[in-house]
Amino acid sequence: MADEEDELPETELSYDQKKEIAKWFLLNAPAGEINYVAKDLKAVLSDEEVYKEAAMEAFPVYNKSHMICLEMPSRAGDVIVSSYSEITENEYLDPRTAQVAIVDHVKQICTKVRPANDEELPSLYIEEYRSALDAEIQRYVSESYPKGMSAVNCVKGKDTEGPGSEFELVVIITAMRLSPQNFCNGSWRSVWNIDFQDESQVGAHYFEEGNVELDARKEFQDSTIFQSADDCAIAIANIIKHHETEYLTALEVAYSKLPDNTFKDLRRKLPVTRTLFPWQNTLQFSLTREVEKELGLGK
């Protein structure tokens, strides 16, 4: 009787509440899984209007934050959808091919391309540095990341015509490995902000994120001498290679310890049986009633 009195009356969620909840699920979908989440969400909502509005707002944010890579029509190349290449909400610059991709965010496809305008491209002086760095990063990514993609965008000082002014390039590296049939998806995203300063110095600020739903984030700072375009490109690519290799090695060590350390700490110390689980002797169990009994899950 008391339980019935304590129960709260059910209240119908408002349109905006449903939309915000739907957006939360979409934005927090793991790498490569937003379409699976969207399909289930659409069925649960049973409200086409709520879903459409939530999807229209969430997909662009998700696509840019995950830096998804889309193939352009007629095999014109690939474009990375990111805030660094964004011209308008649905237009993204591919500086390598000097084309602008028009993107359907919800369908996650590139519908058409157009030539970039002069105002959307860097000056010839900046392009010399950008293209040289792009070539070195492409070489590094092809050797280090299976199916990895990269781009180099100018985000500041793109109209600079010669030495004496500062400008900034951003290196984007993104890679994704999807294996849903094995319940395993993962992605890698790294961003390097390369600040070319007038004091004959190049500063590199690094942000990277390896996403296997156990998010790992890291920042680095480094610098090198402002040299010719080709020499700068080689030096910067070597800096990136050094830090990413070092970081990936550290991640591999950390993830190899997950079964023995982290996963144990995630569960409560004692199951409902009030008996410690024998972690050192788990081979005696099978995924049957024995495990259920040990964990206190059986009837």
Coordinates of C-alpha atoms in Angstrom, one line a residue:
M1 CA 0.0 0.0 0.0
A2 CA 2.9 2.3 1.0
D3 CA 4.6 1.6 -2.3
E4 CA 1.5 2.6 -4.3
E5 CA 1.2 5.8 -2.4
D6 CA 4.9 6.7 -3.0
E7 CA 4.6 6.2 -6.7
L8 CA 4.8 9.4 -8.7
P9 CA 2.1 10.0 -11.3
E10 CA 3.2 9.7 -14.9
T11 CA 3.5 12.9 -16.8
E12 CA 3.7 13.4 -20.5
L13 CA 6.9 14.9 -21.7
S14 CA 6.6 18.1 -23.7
Y15 CA 7.7 18.4 -27.3
D16 CA 10.9 20.3 -26.4
Q17 CA 11.8 17.7 -23.7
K18 CA 11.4 14.8 -26.1
K19 CA 13.6 16.7 -28.6
E20 CA 16.3 17.4 -26.1
I21 CA 16.4 13.8 -24.9
A22 CA 16.6 12.6 -28.5
K23 CA 19.4 15.0 -29.2
W24 CA 21.3 13.8 -26.2
F25 CA 21.2 10.2 -27.4
L26 CA 22.3 11.1 -30.9
L27 CA 25.1 13.4 -29.8
N28 CA 26.4 10.7 -27.4
A29 CA 26.3 7.9 -29.9
P30 CA 29.7 6.0 -30.1
A31 CA 31.9 6.2 -33.1
G32 CA 30.2 5.0 -36.2
E33 CA 27.0 4.1 -34.4
I34 CA 24.8 7.2 -34.7
N35 CA 22.6 5.6 -37.4
Y36 CA 21.9 2.6 -35.2
V37 CA 21.0 4.9 -32.4
A38 CA 18.8 7.0 -34.7
K39 CA 16.9 3.9 -36.0
D40 CA 16.0 2.8 -32.5
L41 CA 15.3 6.3 -31.3
K42 CA 12.9 6.9 -34.1
A43 CA 11.0 3.7 -33.2
V44 CA 10.9 4.6 -29.5
L45 CA 9.7 8.2 -30.1
S46 CA 6.9 7.3 -32.4
D47 CA 6.9 11.0 -33.3
E48 CA 8.3 11.8 -36.8
E49 CA 8.4 15.6 -36.2
V50 CA 10.3 15.3 -32.9
Y51 CA 12.8 12.9 -34.5
K52 CA 13.3 15.1 -37.6
E53 CA 14.0 18.2 -35.6
A54 CA 16.3 16.5 -33.2
A55 CA 18.2 14.8 -36.1
M56 CA 18.5 18.1 -38.0
E57 CA 20.1 19.7 -34.9
A58 CA 22.2 16.8 -33.7
F59 CA 23.7 15.3 -36.8
P60 CA 25.7 18.4 -37.9
V61 CA 27.3 18.7 -34.4
Y62 CA 28.0 15.0 -34.3
N63 CA 29.5 14.9 -37.8
K64 CA 31.8 17.8 -37.1
S65 CA 32.9 16.6 -33.6
H66 CA 33.7 13.1 -35.0
M67 CA 35.3 14.6 -38.1
I68 CA 33.6 12.1 -40.4
C69 CA 35.1 11.6 -43.8
L70 CA 32.7 11.6 -46.9
E71 CA 33.5 10.7 -50.5
M72 CA 32.7 13.4 -53.0
P73 CA 30.7 12.6 -56.1
S74 CA 32.4 11.2 -59.3
R75 CA 35.4 10.2 -57.1
A76 CA 36.5 13.8 -56.9
G77 CA 38.2 13.0 -53.6
D78 CA 37.2 13.0 -49.9
V79 CA 36.3 15.7 -47.5
I80 CA 36.6 15.8 -43.8
V81 CA 33.6 17.4 -42.1
S82 CA 35.0 19.6 -39.3
S83 CA 34.6 23.1 -37.9
Y84 CA 38.0 24.0 -39.5
S85 CA 36.8 23.3 -43.0
E86 CA 33.2 24.7 -42.5
I87 CA 32.1 27.4 -44.9
T88 CA 28.4 27.2 -44.2
E89 CA 26.5 24.6 -42.2
N90 CA 26.3 22.4 -45.2
E91 CA 29.4 23.4 -47.1
Y92 CA 32.9 22.1 -46.3
L93 CA 36.2 23.0 -48.1
D94 CA 38.6 20.3 -49.3
P95 CA 41.8 22.4 -49.6
R96 CA 43.6 19.6 -51.4
T97 CA 41.3 19.6 -54.4
A98 CA 40.2 23.3 -54.0
Q99 CA 36.6 22.1 -54.0
V100 CA 33.6 22.7 -51.7
A101 CA 31.5 19.7 -50.8
I102 CA 27.7 20.2 -50.1
V103 CA 26.8 17.8 -47.4
D104 CA 23.5 16.2 -46.2
H105 CA 24.3 15.8 -42.5
V106 CA 21.5 13.4 -41.6
K107 CA 22.2 11.0 -44.5
Q108 CA 25.9 11.5 -44.0
I109 CA 26.6 11.9 -47.7
C110 CA 28.1 14.5 -50.0
T111 CA 25.4 15.4 -52.5
K112 CA 27.5 17.6 -54.9
V113 CA 30.6 19.7 -55.2
R114 CA 31.5 23.1 -56.5
P115 CA 34.9 24.8 -57.2
A116 CA 36.0 26.9 -54.3
N117 CA 36.0 30.7 -54.7
D118 CA 39.2 32.7 -54.5
E119 CA 38.0 34.2 -51.2
E120 CA 37.7 30.7 -49.7
L121 CA 41.2 29.6 -50.6
P122 CA 44.6 30.8 -49.1
S123 CA 47.0 33.0 -51.0
L124 CA 49.7 31.4 -53.1
Y125 CA 52.3 32.0 -50.4
I126 CA 50.2 30.2 -47.7
E127 CA 49.3 27.4 -50.2
E128 CA 53.0 26.7 -50.6
Y129 CA 53.3 25.9 -46.9
R130 CA 49.9 24.2 -46.7
S131 CA 50.4 21.9 -49.6
A132 CA 53.9 20.9 -48.6
L133 CA 52.7 20.0 -45.1
D134 CA 49.6 18.3 -46.5
A135 CA 51.9 16.0 -48.6
E136 CA 54.1 15.1 -45.6
I137 CA 51.0 14.4 -43.4
Q138 CA 49.4 12.3 -46.1
R139 CA 52.6 10.2 -46.2
Y140 CA 52.7 9.8 -42.5
V141 CA 49.0 8.9 -42.2
S142 CA 49.1 6.3 -45.0
E143 CA 52.0 4.5 -43.1
S144 CA 50.5 4.8 -39.6
Y145 CA 46.7 4.7 -39.8
P146 CA 44.8 2.0 -41.8
K147 CA 42.0 3.9 -43.7
G148 CA 43.1 7.1 -42.1
M149 CA 42.4 10.5 -43.6
S150 CA 44.0 13.9 -43.2
A151 CA 43.6 17.5 -44.1
V152 CA 45.5 20.7 -43.6
N153 CA 43.4 23.9 -43.4
C154 CA 44.4 27.6 -43.1
V155 CA 42.4 29.1 -40.3
K156 CA 44.2 32.4 -39.8
G157 CA 46.1 34.8 -42.1
K158 CA 45.1 33.0 -45.3
D159 CA 45.5 36.3 -47.3
T160 CA 49.2 36.6 -46.3
E161 CA 51.3 37.3 -49.4
G162 CA 54.8 36.9 -48.0
P163 CA 57.2 36.7 -45.0
G164 CA 56.6 39.1 -42.1
S165 CA 53.0 38.1 -41.1
E166 CA 51.7 35.4 -38.9
F167 CA 49.4 32.7 -40.1
E168 CA 48.0 29.4 -38.7
L169 CA 47.4 26.0 -40.2
V170 CA 45.4 23.2 -38.7
V171 CA 46.3 19.6 -39.3
I172 CA 43.4 17.1 -38.9
I173 CA 43.9 13.4 -38.7
T174 CA 41.0 11.0 -38.4
A175 CA 40.7 7.3 -38.6
M176 CA 37.9 4.9 -37.9
R177 CA 37.7 1.1 -37.6
L178 CA 34.2 -0.3 -37.5
S179 CA 33.4 -3.9 -36.7
P180 CA 29.8 -4.0 -35.4
Q181 CA 29.5 -7.7 -36.0
N182 CA 32.2 -8.1 -33.4
F183 CA 30.7 -5.4 -31.1
C184 CA 33.8 -3.3 -31.6
N185 CA 34.0 0.2 -33.0
G186 CA 36.7 2.7 -32.5
S187 CA 38.0 6.0 -33.8
W188 CA 41.0 8.3 -33.7
R189 CA 41.0 12.0 -34.1
S190 CA 43.9 14.4 -33.7
V191 CA 44.1 18.1 -34.3
W192 CA 47.4 20.1 -34.6
N193 CA 47.3 23.9 -34.5
I194 CA 50.4 25.1 -36.3
D195 CA 51.2 28.8 -35.5
F196 CA 53.7 30.3 -37.9
Q197 CA 55.0 33.4 -36.0
D198 CA 57.0 36.3 -37.3
E199 CA 59.8 35.5 -34.8
S200 CA 61.2 32.8 -37.0
Q201 CA 59.4 30.1 -35.0
V202 CA 56.7 27.6 -35.6
G203 CA 54.6 26.6 -32.6
A204 CA 52.5 23.4 -32.5
H205 CA 49.6 23.0 -30.1
Y206 CA 48.3 19.5 -30.2
F207 CA 44.9 18.0 -29.2
E208 CA 44.1 14.4 -29.9
E209 CA 41.4 12.0 -28.9
G210 CA 41.3 8.2 -29.2
N211 CA 37.8 7.1 -28.9
V212 CA 36.9 3.5 -28.0
E213 CA 34.1 4.7 -25.7
L214 CA 36.8 4.9 -23.0
D215 CA 37.7 8.4 -24.1
A216 CA 41.4 9.3 -24.0
R217 CA 42.5 12.9 -24.5
K218 CA 45.9 14.5 -24.6
E219 CA 47.5 17.8 -25.4
F220 CA 51.0 18.6 -26.4
Q221 CA 53.0 21.7 -27.3
D222 CA 56.2 21.8 -29.4
S223 CA 58.1 24.2 -31.7
T224 CA 60.5 24.3 -34.6
I225 CA 62.3 26.9 -36.7
F226 CA 60.4 28.8 -39.4
Q227 CA 62.2 27.6 -42.6
S228 CA 61.3 27.0 -46.2
A229 CA 57.9 25.3 -46.9
D230 CA 59.4 21.9 -47.6
D231 CA 61.7 22.0 -44.5
C232 CA 58.9 23.2 -42.3
A233 CA 56.6 20.4 -43.5
I234 CA 59.2 17.7 -42.8
A235 CA 60.0 19.1 -39.3
I236 CA 56.3 19.5 -38.3
A237 CA 55.4 16.0 -39.6
N238 CA 58.3 14.5 -37.6
I239 CA 57.0 16.3 -34.5
I240 CA 53.5 14.9 -35.0
K241 CA 54.8 11.4 -35.7
H242 CA 56.9 11.5 -32.5
H243 CA 54.2 12.6 -30.2
E244 CA 51.4 10.4 -31.7
T245 CA 53.7 7.3 -31.7
E246 CA 54.6 7.9 -28.0
Y247 CA 51.0 8.5 -27.1
L248 CA 49.6 5.5 -28.9
T249 CA 52.2 3.3 -27.2
A250 CA 51.1 4.6 -23.8
L251 CA 47.5 3.9 -24.8
E252 CA 48.3 0.4 -25.8
V253 CA 49.9 -0.2 -22.4
A254 CA 46.9 1.3 -20.5
Y255 CA 44.3 -0.6 -22.5
S256 CA 46.2 -3.9 -22.0
K257 CA 45.7 -3.4 -18.2
L258 CA 42.0 -2.8 -18.4
P259 CA 40.8 -6.3 -17.8
D260 CA 43.0 -6.6 -14.7
N261 CA 42.6 -3.2 -13.2
T262 CA 40.0 -0.7 -14.6
F263 CA 37.2 -3.1 -15.3
K264 CA 37.5 -4.6 -11.8
D265 CA 37.3 -1.1 -10.2
L266 CA 34.1 -0.3 -12.2
R267 CA 32.1 -3.0 -10.5
R268 CA 31.0 -3.0 -6.9
K269 CA 33.3 -4.7 -4.4
L270 CA 30.8 -7.3 -3.3
P271 CA 27.9 -8.9 -5.3
V272 CA 24.5 -9.4 -3.7
T273 CA 25.9 -12.7 -2.2
R274 CA 28.3 -10.6 -0.1
T275 CA 31.1 -12.9 -1.4
L276 CA 34.2 -11.7 -3.3
F277 CA 34.3 -12.9 -6.9
P278 CA 37.3 -15.2 -7.5
W279 CA 39.1 -13.1 -10.2
Q280 CA 42.2 -15.2 -10.1
N281 CA 40.3 -18.4 -10.8
T282 CA 37.7 -17.5 -13.4
L283 CA 38.5 -20.4 -15.8
Q284 CA 36.4 -22.7 -13.6
F285 CA 33.3 -20.9 -14.7
S286 CA 31.3 -21.0 -17.8
L287 CA 28.6 -18.6 -19.0
T288 CA 25.9 -20.6 -17.4
R289 CA 24.0 -20.9 -14.1
E290 CA 27.3 -21.3 -12.2
V291 CA 28.3 -17.7 -12.9
E292 CA 24.8 -16.5 -12.2
K293 CA 24.8 -18.2 -8.8
E294 CA 28.3 -16.9 -8.0
L295 CA 27.2 -13.3 -8.8
G296 CA 23.9 -13.8 -7.0
L297 CA 21.9 -13.4 -10.2
G298 CA 20.2 -16.8 -10.2
K299 CA 16.9 -17.5 -8.6

